[in-house]
Short mmCIF file of C-alpha atoms and ligand atoms in Angstrom, two decimals:
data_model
loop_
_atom_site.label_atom_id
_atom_site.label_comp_id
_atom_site.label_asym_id
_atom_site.label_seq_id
_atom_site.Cartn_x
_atom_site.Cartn_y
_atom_site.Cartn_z
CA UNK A 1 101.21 92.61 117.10
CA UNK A 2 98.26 90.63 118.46
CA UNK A 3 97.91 87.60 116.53
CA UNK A 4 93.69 88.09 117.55
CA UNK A 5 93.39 91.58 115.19
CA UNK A 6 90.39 93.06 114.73
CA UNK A 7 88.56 92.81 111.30
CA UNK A 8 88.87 95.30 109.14
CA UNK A 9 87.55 96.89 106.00
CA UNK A 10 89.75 98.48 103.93
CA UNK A 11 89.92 100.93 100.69
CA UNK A 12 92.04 100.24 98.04
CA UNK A 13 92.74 103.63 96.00
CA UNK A 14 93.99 103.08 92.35
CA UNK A 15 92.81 100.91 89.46
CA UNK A 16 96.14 99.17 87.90
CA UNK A 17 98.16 96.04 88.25
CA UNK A 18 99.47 97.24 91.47
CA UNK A 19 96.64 97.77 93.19
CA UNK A 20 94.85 94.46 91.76
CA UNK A 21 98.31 92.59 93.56
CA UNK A 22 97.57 94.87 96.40
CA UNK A 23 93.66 93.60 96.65
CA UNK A 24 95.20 90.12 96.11
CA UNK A 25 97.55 89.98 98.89
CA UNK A 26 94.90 92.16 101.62
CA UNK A 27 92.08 89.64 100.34
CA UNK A 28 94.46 86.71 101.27
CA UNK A 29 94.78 88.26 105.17
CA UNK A 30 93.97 87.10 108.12
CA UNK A 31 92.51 90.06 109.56
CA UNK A 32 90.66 91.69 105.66
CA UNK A 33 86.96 92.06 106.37
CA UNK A 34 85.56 93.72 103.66
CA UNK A 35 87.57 95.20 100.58
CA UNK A 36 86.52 98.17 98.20
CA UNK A 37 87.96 99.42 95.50
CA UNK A 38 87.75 103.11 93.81
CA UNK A 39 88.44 101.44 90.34
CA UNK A 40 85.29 99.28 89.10
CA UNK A 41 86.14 98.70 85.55
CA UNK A 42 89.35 96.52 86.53
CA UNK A 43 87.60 93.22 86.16
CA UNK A 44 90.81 91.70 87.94
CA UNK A 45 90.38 94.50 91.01
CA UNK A 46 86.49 93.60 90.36
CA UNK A 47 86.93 89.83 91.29
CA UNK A 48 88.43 90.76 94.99
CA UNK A 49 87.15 94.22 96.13
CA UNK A 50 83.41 95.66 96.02
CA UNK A 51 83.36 98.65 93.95
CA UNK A 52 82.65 102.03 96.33
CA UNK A 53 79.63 102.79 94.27
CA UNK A 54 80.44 106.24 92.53
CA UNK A 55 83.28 107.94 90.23
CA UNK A 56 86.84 108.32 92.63
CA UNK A 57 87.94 111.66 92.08
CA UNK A 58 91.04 112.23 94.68
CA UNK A 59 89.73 116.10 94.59
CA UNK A 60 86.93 114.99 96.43
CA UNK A 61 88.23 113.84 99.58
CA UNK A 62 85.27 114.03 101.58
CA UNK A 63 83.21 111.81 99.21
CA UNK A 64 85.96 108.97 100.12
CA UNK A 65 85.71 110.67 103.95
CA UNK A 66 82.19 110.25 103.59
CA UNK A 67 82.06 106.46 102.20
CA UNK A 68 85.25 105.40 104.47
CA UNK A 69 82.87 106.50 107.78
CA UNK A 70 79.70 104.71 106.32
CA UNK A 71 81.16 101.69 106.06
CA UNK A 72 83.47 101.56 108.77
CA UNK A 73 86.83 101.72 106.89
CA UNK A 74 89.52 101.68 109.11
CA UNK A 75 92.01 101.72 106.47
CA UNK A 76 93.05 103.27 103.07
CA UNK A 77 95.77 102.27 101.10
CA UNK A 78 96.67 104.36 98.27
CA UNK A 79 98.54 102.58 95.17
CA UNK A 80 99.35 105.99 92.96
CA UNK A 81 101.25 109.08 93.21
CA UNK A 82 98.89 111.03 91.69
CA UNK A 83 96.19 111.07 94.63
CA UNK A 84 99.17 111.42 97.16
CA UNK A 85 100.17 114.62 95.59
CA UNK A 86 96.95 115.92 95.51
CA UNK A 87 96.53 115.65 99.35
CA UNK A 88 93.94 113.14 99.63
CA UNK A 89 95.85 111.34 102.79
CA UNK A 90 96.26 114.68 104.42
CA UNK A 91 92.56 115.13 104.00
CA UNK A 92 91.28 111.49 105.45
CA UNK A 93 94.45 111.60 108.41
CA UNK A 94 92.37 114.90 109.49
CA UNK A 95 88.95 113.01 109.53
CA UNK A 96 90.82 110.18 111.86
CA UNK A 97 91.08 107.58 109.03
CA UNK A 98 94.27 105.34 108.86
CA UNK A 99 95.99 106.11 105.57
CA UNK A 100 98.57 104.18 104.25
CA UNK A 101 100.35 106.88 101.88
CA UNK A 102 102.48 109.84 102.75
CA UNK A 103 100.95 113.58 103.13
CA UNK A 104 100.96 116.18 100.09
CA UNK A 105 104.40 117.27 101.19
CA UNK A 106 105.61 114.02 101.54
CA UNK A 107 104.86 113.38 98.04
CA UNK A 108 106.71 116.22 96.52
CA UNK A 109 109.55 113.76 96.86
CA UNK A 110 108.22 112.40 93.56
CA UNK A 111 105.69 115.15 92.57
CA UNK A 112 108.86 117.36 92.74
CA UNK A 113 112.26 116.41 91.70
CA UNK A 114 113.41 120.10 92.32
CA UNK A 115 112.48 119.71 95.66
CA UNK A 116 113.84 115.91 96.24
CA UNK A 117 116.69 117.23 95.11
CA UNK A 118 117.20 120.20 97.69
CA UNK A 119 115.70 117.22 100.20
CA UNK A 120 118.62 114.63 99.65
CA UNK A 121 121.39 117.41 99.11
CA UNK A 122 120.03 119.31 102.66
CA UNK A 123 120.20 115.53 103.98
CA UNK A 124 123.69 114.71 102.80
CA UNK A 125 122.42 111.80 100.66
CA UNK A 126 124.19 110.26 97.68
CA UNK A 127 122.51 111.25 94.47
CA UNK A 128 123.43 112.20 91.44
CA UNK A 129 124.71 116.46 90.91
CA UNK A 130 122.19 118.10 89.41
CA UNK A 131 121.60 121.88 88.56
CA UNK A 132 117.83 123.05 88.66
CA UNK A 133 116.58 125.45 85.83
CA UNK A 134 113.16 127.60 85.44
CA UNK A 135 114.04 128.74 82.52
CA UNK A 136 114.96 127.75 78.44
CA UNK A 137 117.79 130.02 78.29
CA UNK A 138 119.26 128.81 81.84
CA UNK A 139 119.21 125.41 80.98
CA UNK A 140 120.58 125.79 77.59
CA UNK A 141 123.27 128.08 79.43
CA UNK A 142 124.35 125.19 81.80
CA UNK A 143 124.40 122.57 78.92
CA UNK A 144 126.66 124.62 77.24
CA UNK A 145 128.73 125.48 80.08
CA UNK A 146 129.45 121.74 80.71
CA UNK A 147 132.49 120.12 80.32
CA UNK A 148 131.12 116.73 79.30
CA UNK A 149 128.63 115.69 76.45
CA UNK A 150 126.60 112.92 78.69
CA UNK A 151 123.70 114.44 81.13
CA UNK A 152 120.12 113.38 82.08
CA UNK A 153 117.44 116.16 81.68
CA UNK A 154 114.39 115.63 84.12
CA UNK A 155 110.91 117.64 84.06
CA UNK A 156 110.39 118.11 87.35
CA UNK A 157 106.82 117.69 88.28
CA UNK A 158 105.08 114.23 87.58
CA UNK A 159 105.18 112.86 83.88
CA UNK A 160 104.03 109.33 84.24
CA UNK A 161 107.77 108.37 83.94
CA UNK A 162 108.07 109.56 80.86
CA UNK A 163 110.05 112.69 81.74
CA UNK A 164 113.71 111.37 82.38
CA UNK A 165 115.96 111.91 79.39
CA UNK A 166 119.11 109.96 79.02
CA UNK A 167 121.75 111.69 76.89
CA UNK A 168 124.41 111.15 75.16
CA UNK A 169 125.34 114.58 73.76
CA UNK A 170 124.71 118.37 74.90
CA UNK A 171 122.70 118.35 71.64
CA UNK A 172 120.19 115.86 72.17
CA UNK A 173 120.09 117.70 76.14
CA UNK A 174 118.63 120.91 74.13
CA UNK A 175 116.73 118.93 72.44
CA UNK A 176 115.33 117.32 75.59
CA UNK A 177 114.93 120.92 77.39
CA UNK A 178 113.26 121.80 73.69
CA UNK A 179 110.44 118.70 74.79
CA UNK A 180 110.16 119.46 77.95
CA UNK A 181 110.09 123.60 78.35
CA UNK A 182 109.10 124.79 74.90
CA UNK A 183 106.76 122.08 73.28
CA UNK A 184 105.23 121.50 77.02
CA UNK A 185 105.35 117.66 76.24
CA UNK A 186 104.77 117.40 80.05
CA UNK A 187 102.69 120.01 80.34
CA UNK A 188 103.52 121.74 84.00
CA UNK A 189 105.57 119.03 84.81
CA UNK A 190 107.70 120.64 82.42
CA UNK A 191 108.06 124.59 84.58
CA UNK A 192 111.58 123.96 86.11
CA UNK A 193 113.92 120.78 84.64
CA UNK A 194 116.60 119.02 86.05
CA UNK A 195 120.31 118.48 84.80
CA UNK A 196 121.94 116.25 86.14
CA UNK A 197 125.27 114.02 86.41
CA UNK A 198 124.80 111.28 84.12
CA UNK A 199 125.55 108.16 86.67
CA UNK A 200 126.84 104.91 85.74
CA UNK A 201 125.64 101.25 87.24
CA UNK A 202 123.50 98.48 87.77
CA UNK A 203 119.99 99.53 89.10
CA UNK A 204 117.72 98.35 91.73
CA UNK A 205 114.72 99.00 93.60
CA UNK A 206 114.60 99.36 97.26
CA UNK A 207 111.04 99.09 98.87
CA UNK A 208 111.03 100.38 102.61
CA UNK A 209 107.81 100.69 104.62
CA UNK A 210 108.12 104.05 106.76
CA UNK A 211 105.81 104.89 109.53
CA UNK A 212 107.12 108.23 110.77
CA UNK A 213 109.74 106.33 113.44
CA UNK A 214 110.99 103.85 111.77
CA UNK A 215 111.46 101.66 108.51
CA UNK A 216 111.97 98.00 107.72
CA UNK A 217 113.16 97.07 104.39
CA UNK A 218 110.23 94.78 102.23
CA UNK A 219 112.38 93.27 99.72
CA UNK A 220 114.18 94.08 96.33
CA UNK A 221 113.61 93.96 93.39
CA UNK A 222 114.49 94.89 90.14
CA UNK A 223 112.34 96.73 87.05
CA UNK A 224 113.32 96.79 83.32
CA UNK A 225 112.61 99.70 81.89
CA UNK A 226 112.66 99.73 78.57
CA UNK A 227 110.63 98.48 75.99
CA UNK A 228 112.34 95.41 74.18
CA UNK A 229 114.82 93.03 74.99
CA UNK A 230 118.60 93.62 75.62
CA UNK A 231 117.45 96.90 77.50
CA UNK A 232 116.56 98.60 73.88
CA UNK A 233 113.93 100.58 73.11
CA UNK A 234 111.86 103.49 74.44
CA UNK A 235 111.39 104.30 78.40
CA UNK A 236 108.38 102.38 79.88
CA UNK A 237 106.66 102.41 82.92
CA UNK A 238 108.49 99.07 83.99
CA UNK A 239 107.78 96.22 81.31
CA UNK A 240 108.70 93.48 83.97
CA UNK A 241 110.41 92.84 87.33
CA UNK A 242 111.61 90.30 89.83
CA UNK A 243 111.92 89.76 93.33
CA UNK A 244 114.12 88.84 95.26
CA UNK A 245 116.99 90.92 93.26
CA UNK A 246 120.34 89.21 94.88
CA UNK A 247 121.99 92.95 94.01
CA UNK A 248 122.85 94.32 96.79
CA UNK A 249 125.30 92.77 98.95
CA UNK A 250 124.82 92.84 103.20
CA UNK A 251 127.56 95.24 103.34
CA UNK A 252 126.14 97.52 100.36
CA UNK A 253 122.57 97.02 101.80
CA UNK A 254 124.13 98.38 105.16
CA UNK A 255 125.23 101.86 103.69
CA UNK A 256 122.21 102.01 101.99
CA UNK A 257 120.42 101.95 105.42
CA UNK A 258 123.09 104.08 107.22
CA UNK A 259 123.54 106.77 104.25
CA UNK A 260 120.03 107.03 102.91
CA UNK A 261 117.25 105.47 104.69
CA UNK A 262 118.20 107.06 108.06
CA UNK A 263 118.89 110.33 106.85
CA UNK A 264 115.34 110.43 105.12
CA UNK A 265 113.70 109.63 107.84
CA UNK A 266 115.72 111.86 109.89
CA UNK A 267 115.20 114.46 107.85
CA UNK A 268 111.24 114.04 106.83
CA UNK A 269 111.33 113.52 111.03
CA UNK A 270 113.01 117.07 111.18
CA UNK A 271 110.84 118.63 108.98
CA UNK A 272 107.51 117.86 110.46
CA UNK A 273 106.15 115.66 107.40
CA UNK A 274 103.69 113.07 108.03
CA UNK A 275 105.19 109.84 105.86
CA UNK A 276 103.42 106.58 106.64
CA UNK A 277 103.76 104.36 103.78
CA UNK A 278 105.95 102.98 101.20
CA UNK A 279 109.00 105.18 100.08
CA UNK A 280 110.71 103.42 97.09
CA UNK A 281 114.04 104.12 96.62
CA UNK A 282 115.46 104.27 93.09
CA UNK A 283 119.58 103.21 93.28
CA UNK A 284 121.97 103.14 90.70
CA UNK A 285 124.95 101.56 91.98
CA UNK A 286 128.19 103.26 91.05
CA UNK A 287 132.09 102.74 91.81
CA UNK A 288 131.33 105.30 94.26
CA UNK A 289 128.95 103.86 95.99
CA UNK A 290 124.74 103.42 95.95
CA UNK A 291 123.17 106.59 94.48
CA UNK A 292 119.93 107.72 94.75
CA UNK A 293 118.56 108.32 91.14
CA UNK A 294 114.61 109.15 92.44
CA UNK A 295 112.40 108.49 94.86
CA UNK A 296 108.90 107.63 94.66
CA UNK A 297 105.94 107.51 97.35
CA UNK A 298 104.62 104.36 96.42
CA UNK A 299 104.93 100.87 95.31
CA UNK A 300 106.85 100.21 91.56
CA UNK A 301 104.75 98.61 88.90
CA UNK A 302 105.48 96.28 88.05
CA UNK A 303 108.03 95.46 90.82
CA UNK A 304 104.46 95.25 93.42
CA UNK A 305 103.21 92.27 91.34
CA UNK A 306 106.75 90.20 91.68
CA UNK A 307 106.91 91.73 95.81
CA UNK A 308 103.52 90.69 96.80
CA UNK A 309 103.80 86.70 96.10
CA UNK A 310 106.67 86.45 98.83
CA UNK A 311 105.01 88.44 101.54
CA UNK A 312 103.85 86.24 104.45
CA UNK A 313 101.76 86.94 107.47
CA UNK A 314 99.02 89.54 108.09
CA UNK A 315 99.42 91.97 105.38
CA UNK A 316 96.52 93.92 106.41
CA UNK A 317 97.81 94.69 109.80
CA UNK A 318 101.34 95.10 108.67
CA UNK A 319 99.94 97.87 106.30
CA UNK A 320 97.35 99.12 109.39
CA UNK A 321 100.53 99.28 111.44
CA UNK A 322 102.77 101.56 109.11
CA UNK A 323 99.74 103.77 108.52
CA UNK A 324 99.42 103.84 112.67
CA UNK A 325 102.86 104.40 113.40
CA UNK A 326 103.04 100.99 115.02
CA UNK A 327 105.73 98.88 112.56
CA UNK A 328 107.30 98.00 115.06
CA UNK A 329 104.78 95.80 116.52
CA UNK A 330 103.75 94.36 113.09
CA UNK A 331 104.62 90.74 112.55
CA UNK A 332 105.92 89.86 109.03
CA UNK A 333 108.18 87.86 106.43
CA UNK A 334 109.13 86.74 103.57
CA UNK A 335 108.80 83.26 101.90
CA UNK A 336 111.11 81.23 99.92
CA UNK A 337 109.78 81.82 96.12
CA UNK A 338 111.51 83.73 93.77
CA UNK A 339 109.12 85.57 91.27
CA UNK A 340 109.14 86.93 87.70
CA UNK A 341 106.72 89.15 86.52
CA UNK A 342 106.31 89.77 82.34
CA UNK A 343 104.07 92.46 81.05
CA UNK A 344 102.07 92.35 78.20
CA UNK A 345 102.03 95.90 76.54
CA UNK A 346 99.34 96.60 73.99
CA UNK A 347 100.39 97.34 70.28
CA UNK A 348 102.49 100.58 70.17
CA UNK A 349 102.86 101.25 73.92
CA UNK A 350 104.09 103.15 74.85
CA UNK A 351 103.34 105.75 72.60
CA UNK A 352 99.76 105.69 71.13
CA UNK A 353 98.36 102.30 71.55
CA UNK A 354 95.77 100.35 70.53
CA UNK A 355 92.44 99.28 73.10
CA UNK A 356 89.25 97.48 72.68
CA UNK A 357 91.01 94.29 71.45
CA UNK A 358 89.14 90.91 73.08
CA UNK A 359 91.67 88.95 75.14
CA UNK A 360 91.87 85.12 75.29
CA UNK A 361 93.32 82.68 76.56
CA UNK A 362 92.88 84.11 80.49
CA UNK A 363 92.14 81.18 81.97
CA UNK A 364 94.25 78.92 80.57
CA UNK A 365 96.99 81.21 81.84
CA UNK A 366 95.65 81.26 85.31
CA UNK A 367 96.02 77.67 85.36
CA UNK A 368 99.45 77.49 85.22
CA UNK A 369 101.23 76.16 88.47
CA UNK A 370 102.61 78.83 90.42
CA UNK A 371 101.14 81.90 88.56
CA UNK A 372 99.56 85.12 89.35
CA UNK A 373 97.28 86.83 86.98
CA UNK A 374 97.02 90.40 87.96
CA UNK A 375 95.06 92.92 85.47
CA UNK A 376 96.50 95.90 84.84
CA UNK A 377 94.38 97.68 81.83
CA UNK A 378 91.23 95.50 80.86
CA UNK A 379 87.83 95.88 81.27
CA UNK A 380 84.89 93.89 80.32
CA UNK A 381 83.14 94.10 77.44
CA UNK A 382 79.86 92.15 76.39
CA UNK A 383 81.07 88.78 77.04
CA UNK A 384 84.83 89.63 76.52
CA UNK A 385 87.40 90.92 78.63
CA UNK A 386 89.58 93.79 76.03
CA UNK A 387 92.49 95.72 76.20
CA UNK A 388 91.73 99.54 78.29
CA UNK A 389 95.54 100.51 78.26
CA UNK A 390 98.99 100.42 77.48
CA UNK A 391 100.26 97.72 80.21
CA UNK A 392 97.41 95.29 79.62
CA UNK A 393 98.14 92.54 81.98
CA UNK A 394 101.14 91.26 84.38
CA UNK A 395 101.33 87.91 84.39
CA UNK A 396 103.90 86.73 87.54
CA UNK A 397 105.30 83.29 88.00
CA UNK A 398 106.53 82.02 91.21
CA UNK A 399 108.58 79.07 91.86
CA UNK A 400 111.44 77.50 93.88
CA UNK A 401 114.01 79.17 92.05
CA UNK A 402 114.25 82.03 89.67
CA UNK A 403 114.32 79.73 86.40
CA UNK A 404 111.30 77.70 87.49
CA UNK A 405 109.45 81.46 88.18
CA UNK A 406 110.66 82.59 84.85
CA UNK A 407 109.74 79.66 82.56
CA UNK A 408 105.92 79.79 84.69
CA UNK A 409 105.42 83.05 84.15
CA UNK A 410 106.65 82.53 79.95
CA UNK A 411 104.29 79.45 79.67
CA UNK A 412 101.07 81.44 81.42
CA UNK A 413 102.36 84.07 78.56
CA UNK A 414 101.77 81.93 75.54
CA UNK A 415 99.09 81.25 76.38
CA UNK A 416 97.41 84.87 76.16
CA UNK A 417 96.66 85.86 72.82
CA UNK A 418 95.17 89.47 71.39
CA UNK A 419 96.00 91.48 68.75
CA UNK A 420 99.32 94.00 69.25
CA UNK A 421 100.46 91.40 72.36
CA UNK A 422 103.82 93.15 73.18
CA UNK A 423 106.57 92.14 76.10
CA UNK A 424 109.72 91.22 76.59
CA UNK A 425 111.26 87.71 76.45
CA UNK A 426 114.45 88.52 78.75
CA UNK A 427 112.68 89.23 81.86
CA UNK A 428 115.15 88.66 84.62
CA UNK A 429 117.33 86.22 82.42
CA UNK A 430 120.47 87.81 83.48
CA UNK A 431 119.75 88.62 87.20
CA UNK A 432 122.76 90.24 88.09
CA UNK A 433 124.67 88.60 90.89
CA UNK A 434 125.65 91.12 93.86
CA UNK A 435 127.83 94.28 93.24
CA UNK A 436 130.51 94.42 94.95
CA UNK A 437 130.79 98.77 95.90
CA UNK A 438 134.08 99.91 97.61
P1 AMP B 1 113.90 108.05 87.13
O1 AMP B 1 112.45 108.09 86.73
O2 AMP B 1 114.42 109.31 87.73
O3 AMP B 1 114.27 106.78 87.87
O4 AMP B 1 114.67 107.86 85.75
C1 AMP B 1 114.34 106.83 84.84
C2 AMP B 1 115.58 106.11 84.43
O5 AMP B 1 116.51 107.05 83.88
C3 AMP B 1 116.33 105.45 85.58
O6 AMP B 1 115.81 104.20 85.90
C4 AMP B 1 117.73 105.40 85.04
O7 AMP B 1 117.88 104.31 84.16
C5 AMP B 1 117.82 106.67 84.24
N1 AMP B 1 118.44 107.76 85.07
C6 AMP B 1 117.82 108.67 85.86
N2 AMP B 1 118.71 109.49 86.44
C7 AMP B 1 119.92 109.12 86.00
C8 AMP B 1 121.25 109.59 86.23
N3 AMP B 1 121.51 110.63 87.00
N4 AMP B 1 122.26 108.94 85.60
C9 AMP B 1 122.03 107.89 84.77
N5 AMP B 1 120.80 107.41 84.51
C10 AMP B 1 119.75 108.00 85.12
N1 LIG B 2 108.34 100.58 87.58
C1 LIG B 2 108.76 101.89 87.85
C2 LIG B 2 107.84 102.70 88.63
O1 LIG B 2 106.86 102.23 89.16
O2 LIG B 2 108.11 103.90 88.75
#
């Protein structure tokens, strides 16, 4: 890629933690002009990218079409799945705007397990056996019919991550199928379910930029999940990750390429779907080899807080040339550090939790060598920045080695204080060393 790139202006789409790391990391690139942002009320977001000046509503492409061609936007990126599934890529790609992002039908390999499902099974790639139900009394039927207790029940359609059940009996399946298809817990999300193979293995993250051709592998990383230490606890959104994850050995990371990332492009190739952006590839590692427990169209959060730290070069272009079909020309790397990233949850998360609650200590935190403050839910209030969600802020620490990252990112921690503070104290304090998979 030319190292004399034009400048450009680019629209970040999404308002969390992972799009304020985005902003970061595109605000620290050679070739970002100008930056916007869809999400005003981030005051972290706020501090990097210009707000676009009215209410983002991803139904209304052609308000974004409409501000993108004003101001000479010549690229989107789009953090969320939820404005991928709705189309709004398909929508700017037709008006000639670089998107980075997959299409509508590209998305339905996380707006639609059912359909992920037929996806990787058409494509002959390792995942997990699962039997798709539309109905209460099918899915009851199958539970019944099977010959061992443990399963995982999915809703299908998008549920924030909340709609993956881990269980440990065919009773506490009905009950999950009771959630999910009766009570409507996920409310459409919840029309067909998945059953599936209850798989057994570490777990890690795969990020792999995809611009219709080809795919190169960002880095990986590794998300924990639950609530509170020792892996107990509810399901979260991610309550901390870090990067790199020294998982996956060269040879494992070689069938990984050969028996999943190939055959997905292959296969999205195939089917005529436009996918230029990030695919993130959920693995469980088994004794019988990497798995593929979901995929999703965008970047993890947390794990896009730990990623962006290490990424060196021209992120804008490298991001320009996946949404152009043009990775191979991009120019990029990795640095050295090792990061950590620690969330800090608001009281309750991640049921009902509180908001409103002034946060202090910000600053001080920021000061800390070697860390990243990246807002996740805040907003400013008066004088104050509060709380405006259930993963409040992600606070990353970078460093020569994983320790060093860890103890930065623990120290920036203490010294954030509002009421309900919540996190975890184990983040990445027993990275795994590499699997070895037959
Ligand atoms: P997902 O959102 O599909 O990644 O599921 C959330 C979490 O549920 C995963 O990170 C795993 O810990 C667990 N999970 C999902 N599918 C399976 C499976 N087939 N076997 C065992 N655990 C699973
Ligand atoms: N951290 C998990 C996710 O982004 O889905």
């Amino acid at each position: 890629m030319s190292t004399r790139s034009e400048p450009l202006n680019i629209l970040i789409v999404g308002g969390g933690g992972r799009e304020h790391a985005l902003a970061w990391r595109l605000r620290n690139s050679k070739s970002t002009s100008r930056l916007f942002t869809t999400h005003p009320d981030n005051p972290g977001l706020a501090s990097v990218a210009k707000p676009m000046g009215f209410e983002f509503n991803p139904k209304e492409a052609y308000r974004v079409e409409q501000f993108c061609k004003k101001e000479s936007v010549g690229l989107v990126v789009i953090g969320p799945e939820a404005p991928l599934a709705a189309g709004l890529a398909d929508a700017l790609t037709k008006a000639a705007i670089p998107v980075f992002g997959p299409s509508k039908e590209g998305a339905k390999l996380e707006s639609d397990k059912a359909w992920a499902k037929n996806f990787m099974r058409a494509a002959s790639i390792p995942t997990a056996e699962a039997r798709v139900c539309e109905s209460v009394e099918a899915a009851r039927a199958y539970i019944d019919s099977r010959e061992v207790e443990a399963m995982v029940v999915k809703a299908s359609g998008l549920a924030a991550g909340k709609g993956v059940m881990v269980c440990d009996t065919k009773a506490e399946a009905r009950d999950a199928i009771d959630r999910i298809m009766l009570k409507r817990e996920f409310a459409e999300a919840g029309d067909k379910v998945l059953i599936e193979e209850r798989l057994k293995g570490p777990e890690v993250s795969v990020f792999a930029l995809i611009d219709g051709r080809s795919a190169a592998v960002l880095d990986l990383c590794q998300d924990h999940k639950r609530l509170s230490d020792g892996d107990t606890g509810p399901n979260t959104g991610g309550m901390g990750a870090y990067c790199p994850a020294p998982i996956l050995d060269a040879k494992t990371m070689d069938t990984v390429h050969r028996q999943v990332l190939i055959p997905t492009l292959d296969a999205l190739r195939r089917m005529e779907i436009d996918y230029k952006g990030v695919l993130y590839i959920g693995l469980m590692l088994t004794h019988a080899g990497p798995k593929v427990l979901e995929f999703n169209v965008r970047f993890g959060d947390p794990e896009c807080q730990a990623l962006m730290p290490r990424i060196t070069g021209d992120f804008a272009q490298l991001l320009l040339a996946t949404a152009t079909g043009k990775l191979h020309e991009a120019e990029w790397d990795t640095n050295d550090l090792h990061t950590c990233c620690v969330v800090l949850a608001s009281g309750g998360y991640p049921e009902k939790h509180t908001t409103g609650v002034p946060i202090h200590g910000l600053e001080d935190a920021a000061a800390v060598e070697g860390v990243h403050i990246f807002h996740a839910g805040t907003k400013r209030s008066a004088s104050d920045i509060v709380t405006a969600g259930g993963r409040v802020l992600n606070i990353v620490g970078t460093g020569a080695s994983l320790d060093q990252a860890r103890k930065r990112a623990y120290d920036a921690c203490d010294k954030i204080t509002f009421v309900g503070k919540t996190f975890r104290t184990d983040i990445a304090a027993s990275a795994a060393s590499p699997v070895a998979i037959r």
